[in-house]
Coordinates of N, CA, C and O and ligand atoms in Angstrom, one line a residue:
X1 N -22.7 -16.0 -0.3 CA -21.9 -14.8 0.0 C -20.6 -14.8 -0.8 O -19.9 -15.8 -0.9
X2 N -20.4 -13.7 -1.4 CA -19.1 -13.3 -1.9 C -17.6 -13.4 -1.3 O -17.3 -12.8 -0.3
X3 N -17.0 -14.1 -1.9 CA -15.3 -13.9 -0.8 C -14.8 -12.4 -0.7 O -14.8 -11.5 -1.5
X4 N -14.3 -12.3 0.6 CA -14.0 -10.8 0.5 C -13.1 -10.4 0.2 O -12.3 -11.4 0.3
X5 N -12.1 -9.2 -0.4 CA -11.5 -9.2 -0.7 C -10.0 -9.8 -0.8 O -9.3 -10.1 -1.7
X6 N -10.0 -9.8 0.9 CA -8.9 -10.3 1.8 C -8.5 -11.3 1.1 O -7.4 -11.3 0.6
X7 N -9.5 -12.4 0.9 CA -9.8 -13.6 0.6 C -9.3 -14.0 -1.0 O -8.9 -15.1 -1.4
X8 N -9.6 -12.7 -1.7 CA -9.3 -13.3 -2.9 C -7.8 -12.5 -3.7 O -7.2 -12.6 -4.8
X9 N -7.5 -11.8 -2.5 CA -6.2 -11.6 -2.6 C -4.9 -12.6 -2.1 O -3.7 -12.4 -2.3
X10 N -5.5 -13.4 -1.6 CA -4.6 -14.5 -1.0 C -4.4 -14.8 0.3 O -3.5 -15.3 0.8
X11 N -5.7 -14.2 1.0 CA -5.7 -14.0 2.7 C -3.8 -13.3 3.2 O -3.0 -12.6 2.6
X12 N -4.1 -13.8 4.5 CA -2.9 -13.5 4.9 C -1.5 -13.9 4.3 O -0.5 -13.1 4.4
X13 N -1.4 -15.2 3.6 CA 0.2 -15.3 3.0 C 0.0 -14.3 1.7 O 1.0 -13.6 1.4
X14 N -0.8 -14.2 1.0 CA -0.9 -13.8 -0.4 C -0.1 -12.6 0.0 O 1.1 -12.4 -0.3
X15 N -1.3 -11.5 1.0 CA -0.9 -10.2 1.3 C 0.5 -9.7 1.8 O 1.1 -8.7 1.6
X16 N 1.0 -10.8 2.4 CA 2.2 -10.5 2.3 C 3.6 -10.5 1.7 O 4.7 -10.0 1.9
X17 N 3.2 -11.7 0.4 CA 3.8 -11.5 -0.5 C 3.5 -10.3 -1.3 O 4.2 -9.8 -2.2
X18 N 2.6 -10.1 -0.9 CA 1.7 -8.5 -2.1 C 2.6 -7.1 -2.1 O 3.0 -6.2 -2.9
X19 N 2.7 -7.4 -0.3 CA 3.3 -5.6 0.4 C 4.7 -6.0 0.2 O 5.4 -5.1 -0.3
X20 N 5.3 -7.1 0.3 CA 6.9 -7.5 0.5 C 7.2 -6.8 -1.1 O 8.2 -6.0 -1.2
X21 N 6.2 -7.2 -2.3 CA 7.1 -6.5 -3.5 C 6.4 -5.3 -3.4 O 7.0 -4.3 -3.6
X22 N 5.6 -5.2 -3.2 CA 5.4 -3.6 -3.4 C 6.6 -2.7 -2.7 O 7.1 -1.8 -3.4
X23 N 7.0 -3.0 -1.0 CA 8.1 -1.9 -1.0 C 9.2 -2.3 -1.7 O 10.0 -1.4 -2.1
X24 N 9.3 -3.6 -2.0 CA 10.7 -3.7 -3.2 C 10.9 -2.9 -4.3 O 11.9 -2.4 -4.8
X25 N 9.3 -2.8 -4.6 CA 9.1 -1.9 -5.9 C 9.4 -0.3 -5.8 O 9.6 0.5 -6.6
X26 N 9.2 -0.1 -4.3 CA 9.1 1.3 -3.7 C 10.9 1.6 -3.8 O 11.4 2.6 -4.4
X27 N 11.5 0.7 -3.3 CA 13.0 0.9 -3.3 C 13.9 1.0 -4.2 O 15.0 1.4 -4.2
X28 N 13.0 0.3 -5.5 CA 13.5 0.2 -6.6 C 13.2 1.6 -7.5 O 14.1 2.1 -8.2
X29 N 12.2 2.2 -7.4 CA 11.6 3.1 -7.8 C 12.2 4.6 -7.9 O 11.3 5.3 -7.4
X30 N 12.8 5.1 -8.2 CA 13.7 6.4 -8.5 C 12.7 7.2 -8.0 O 13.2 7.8 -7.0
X31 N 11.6 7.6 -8.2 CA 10.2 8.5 -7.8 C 10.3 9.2 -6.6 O 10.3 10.4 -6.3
X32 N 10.5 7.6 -5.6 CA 10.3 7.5 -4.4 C 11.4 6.9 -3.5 O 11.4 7.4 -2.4
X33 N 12.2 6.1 -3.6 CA 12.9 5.2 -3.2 C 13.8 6.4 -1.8 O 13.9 6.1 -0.6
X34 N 14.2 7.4 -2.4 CA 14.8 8.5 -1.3 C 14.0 8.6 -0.2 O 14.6 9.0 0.9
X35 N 12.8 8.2 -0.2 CA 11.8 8.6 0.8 C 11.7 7.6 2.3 O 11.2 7.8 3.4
X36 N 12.7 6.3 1.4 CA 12.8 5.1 2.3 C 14.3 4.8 2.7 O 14.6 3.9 3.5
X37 N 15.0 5.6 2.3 CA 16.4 5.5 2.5 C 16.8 5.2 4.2 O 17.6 4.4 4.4
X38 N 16.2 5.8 5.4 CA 16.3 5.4 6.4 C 15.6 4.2 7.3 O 16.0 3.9 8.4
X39 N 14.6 3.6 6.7 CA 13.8 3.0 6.5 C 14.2 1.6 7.3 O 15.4 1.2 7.2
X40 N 13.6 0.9 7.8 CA 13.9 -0.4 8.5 C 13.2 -1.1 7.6 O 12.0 -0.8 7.4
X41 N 13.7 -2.3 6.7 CA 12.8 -2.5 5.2 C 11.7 -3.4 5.9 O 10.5 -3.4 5.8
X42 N 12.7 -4.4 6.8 CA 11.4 -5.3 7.6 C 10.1 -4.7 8.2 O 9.0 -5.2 8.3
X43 N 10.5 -3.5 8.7 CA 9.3 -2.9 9.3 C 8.5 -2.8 8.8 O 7.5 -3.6 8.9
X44 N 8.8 -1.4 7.8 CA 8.1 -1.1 6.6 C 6.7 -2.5 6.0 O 5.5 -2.3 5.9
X45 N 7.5 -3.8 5.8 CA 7.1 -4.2 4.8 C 5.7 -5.1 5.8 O 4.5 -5.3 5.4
X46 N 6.4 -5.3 7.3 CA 5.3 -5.4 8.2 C 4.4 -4.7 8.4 O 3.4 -5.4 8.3
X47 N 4.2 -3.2 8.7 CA 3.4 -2.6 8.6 C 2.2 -2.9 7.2 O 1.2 -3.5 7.2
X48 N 2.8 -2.2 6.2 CA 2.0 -2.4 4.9 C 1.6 -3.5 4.9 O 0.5 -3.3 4.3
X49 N 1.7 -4.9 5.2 CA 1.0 -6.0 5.4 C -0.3 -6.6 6.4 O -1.1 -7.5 6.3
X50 N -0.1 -5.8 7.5 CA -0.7 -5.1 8.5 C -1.9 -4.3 8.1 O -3.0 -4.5 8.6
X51 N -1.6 -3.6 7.4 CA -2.3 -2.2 7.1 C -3.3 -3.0 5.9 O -4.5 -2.8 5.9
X52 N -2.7 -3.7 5.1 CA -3.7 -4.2 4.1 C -4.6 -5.6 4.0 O -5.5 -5.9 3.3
X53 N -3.8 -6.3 5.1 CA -4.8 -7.4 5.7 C -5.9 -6.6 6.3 O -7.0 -7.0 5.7
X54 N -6.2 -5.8 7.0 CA -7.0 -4.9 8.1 C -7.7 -4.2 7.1 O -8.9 -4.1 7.6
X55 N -7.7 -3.7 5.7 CA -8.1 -2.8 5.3 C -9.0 -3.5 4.4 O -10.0 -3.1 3.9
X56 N -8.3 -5.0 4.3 CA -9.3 -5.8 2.9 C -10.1 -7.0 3.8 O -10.2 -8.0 3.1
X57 N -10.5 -7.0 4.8 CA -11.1 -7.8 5.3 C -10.2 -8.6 6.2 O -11.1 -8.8 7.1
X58 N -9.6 -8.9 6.4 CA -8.2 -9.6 7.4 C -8.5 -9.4 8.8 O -9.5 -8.6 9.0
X59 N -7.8 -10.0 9.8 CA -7.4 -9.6 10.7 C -7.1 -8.6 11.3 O -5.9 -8.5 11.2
X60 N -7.8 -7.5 12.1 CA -7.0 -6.2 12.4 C -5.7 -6.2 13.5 O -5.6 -6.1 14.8
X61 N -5.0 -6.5 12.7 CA -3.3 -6.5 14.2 C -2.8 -5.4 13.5 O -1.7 -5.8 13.0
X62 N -3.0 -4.6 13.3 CA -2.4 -2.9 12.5 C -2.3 -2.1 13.8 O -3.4 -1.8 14.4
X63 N -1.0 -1.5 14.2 CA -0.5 -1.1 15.3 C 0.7 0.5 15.0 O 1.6 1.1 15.6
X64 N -0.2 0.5 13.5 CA 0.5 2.1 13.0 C -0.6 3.3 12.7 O -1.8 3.2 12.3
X65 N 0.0 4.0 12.9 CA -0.5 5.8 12.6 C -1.7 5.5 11.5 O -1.7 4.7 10.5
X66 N -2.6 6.1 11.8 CA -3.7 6.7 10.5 C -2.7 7.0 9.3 O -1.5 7.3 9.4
X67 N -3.5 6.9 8.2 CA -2.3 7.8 6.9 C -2.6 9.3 7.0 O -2.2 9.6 5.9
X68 N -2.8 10.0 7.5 CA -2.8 11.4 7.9 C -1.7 11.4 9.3 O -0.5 11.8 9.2
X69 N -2.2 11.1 10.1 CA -0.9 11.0 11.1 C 0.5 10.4 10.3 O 1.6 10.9 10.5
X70 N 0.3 9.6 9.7 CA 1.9 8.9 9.4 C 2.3 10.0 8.3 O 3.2 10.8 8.6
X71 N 1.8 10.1 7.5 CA 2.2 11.3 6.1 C 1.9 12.5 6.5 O 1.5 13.3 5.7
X72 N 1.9 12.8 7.7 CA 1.9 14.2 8.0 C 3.3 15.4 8.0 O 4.3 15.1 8.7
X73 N 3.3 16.3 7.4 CA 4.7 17.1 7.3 C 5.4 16.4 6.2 O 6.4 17.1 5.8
X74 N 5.3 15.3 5.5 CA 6.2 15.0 4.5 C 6.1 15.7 3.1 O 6.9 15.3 2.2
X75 N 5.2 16.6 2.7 CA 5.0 17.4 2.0 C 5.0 16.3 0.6 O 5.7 16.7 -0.3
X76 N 4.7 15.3 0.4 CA 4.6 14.1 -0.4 C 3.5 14.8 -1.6 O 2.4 15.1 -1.4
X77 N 4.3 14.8 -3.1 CA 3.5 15.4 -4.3 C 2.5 13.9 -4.6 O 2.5 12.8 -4.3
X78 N 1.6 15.1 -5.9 CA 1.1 14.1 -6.4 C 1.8 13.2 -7.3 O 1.2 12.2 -7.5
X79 N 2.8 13.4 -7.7 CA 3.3 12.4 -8.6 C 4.3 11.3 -8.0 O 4.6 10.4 -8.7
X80 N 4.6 11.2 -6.8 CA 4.8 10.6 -5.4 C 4.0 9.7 -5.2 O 4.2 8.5 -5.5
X81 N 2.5 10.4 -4.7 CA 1.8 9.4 -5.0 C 1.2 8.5 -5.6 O 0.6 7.5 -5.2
X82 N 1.4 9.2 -7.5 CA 1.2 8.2 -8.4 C 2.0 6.8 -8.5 O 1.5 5.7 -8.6
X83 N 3.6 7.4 -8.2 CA 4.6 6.3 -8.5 C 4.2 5.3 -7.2 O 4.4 4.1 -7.3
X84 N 3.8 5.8 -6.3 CA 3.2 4.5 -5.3 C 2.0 3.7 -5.8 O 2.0 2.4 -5.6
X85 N 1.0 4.2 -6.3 CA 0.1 3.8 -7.0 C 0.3 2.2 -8.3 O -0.1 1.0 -8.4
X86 N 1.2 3.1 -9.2 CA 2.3 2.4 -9.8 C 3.0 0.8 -9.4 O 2.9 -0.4 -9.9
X87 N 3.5 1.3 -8.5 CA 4.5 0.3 -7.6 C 3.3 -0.9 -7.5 O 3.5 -2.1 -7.8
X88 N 2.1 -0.3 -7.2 CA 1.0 -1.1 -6.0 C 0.5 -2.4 -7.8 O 0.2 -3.5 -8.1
X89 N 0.5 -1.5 -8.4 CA -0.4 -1.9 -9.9 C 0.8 -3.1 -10.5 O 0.4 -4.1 -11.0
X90 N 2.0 -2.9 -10.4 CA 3.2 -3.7 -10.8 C 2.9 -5.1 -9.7 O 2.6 -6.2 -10.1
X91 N 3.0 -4.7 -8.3 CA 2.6 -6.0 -7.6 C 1.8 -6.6 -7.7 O 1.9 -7.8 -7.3
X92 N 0.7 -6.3 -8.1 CA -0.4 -6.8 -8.2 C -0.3 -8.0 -9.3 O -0.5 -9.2 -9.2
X93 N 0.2 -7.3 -10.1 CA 0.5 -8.5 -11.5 C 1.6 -9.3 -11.1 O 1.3 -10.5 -11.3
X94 N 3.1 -9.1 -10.5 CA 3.4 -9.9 -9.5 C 3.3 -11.3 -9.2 O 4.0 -12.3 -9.3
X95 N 1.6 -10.7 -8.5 CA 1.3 -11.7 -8.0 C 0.1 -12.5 -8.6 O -0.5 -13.4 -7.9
X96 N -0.4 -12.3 -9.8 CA -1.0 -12.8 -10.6 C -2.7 -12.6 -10.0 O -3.6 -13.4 -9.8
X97 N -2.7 -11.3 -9.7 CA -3.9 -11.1 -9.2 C -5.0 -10.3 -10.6 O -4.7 -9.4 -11.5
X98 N -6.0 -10.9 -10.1 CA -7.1 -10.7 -11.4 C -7.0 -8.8 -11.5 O -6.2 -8.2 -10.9
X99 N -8.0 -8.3 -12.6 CA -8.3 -7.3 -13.1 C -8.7 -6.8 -11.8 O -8.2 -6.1 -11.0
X100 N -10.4 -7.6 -11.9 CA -11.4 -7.1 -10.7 C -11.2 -6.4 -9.5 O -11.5 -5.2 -9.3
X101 N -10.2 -7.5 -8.5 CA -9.4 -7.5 -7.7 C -8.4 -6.1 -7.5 O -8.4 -5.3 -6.5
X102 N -7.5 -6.1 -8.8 CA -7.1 -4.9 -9.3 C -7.6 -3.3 -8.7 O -7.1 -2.5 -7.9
X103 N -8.6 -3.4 -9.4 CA -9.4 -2.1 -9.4 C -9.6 -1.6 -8.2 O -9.5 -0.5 -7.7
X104 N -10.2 -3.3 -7.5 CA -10.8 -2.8 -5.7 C -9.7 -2.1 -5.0 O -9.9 -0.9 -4.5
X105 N -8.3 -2.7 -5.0 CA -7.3 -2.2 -4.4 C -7.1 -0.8 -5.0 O -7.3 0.3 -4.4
X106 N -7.0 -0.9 -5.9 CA -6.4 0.3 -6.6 C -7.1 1.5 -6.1 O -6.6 2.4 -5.5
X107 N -8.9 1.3 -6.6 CA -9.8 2.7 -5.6 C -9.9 2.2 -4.1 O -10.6 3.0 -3.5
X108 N -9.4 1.3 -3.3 CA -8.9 1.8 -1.8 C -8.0 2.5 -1.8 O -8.1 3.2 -0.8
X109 N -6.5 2.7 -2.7 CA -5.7 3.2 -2.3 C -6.1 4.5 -2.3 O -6.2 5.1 -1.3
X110 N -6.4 5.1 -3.9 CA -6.7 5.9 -4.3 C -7.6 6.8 -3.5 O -7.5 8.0 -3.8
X111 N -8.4 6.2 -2.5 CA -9.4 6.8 -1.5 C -9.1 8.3 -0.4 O -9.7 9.2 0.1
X112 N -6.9 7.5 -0.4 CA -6.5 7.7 1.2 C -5.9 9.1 0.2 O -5.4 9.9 0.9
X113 N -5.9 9.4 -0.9 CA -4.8 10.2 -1.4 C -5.3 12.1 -0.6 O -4.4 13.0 -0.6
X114 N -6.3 12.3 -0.3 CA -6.4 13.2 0.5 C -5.8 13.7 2.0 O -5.7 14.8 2.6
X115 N -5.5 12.1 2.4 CA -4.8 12.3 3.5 C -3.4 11.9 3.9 O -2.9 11.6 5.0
X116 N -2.4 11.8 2.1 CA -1.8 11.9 2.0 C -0.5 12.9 1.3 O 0.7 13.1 1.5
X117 N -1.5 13.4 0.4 CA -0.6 14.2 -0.5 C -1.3 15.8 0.0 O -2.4 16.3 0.1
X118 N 0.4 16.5 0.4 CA 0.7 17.6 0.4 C 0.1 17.7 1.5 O -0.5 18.8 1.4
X119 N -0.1 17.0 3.0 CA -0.9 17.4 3.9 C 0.1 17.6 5.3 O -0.3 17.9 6.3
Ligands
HEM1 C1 -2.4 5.0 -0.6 C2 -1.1 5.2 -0.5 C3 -0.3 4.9 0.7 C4 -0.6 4.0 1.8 C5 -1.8 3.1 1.9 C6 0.5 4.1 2.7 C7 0.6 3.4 3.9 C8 1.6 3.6 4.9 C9 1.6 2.9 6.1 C10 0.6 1.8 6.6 C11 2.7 3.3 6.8 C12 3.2 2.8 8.2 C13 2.8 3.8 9.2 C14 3.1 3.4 10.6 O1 3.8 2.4 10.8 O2 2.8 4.1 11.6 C15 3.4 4.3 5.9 C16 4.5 4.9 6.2 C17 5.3 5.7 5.3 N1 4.9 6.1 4.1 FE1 3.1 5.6 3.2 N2 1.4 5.1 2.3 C18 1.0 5.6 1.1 C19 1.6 6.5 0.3 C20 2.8 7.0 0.5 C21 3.5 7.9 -0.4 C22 3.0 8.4 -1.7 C23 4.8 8.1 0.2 C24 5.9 8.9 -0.4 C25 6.5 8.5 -1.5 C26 4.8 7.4 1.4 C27 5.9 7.4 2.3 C28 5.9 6.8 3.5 C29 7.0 6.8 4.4 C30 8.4 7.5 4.2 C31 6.6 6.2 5.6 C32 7.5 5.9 6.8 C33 8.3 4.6 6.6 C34 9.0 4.2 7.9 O3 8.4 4.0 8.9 O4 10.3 4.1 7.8 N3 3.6 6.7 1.6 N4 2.7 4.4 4.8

């Protein structure tokens, strides 16, 4: 059997070094960064680690909104969600995470963009 993704992202410590720079990258990010200005950064960075352990094979202890319930009313463009996209593609190298790997994440994110942008 194949390791699963979770797995070859770095299980649970990897992932959370993964999401910790990704919202760094989010804060850093002129695109987006306004979007987090009220933002509890610890939360945030819990959630998204949460959210992506659960989504890549992990443990489900994810205790936040659907991404349609959470991005609902924020009228969030596509180019918003590119620069998150972005952000996600920067951590990934980061964290010295393969191509392969890359891609998987990359078309999960890419998946949710319907129930995120402009909804
Ligand atoms: C595939 C892309 C994305 C994923 C997987 C994602 C994931 C999440 C998750 C898991 C939460 C936490 C929800 C909760 O705790 O109930 C969240 C909240 C949020 N997201 Fe996204 N998101 C994405 C794209 C975006 C984009 C493009 C923006 C705008 C630039 C955005 C802005 C926010 C904001 C402002 C919050 C609330 C943060 C807070 O609680 O302070 N997200 N997102």
């Amino acid at each position: 059997m194949s390791q699963s993704l979770f797995e070859r992202l770095g299980g649970n410590k990897g992932i959370t070094a993964l999401t910790s720079d990704l919202v760094d990258n989010h804060l850093a990010n002129p695109a987006i960064a306004n979007r987090f200005m009220n933002s509890d950064v610890a939360t945030v960075k819990n959630a998204a680690a949460m959210f992506m352990i659960a989504g890549t094979g992990g443990e489900n202890n994810y205790k936040g909104k659907d991404m349609l319930a959470a991005h609902r009313g924020m009228n969030i463009s596509a180019l918003e969600f590119m620069a998150v996209l972005d952000d996600a593609l920067v951590a990934l190298d980061q964290s010295k995470i393969g191509q392969r790997e890359q891609e998987e994440v990359l078309f999960i994110l890419y998946s949710m963009r319907s129930d995120i942008v402009l909804v």
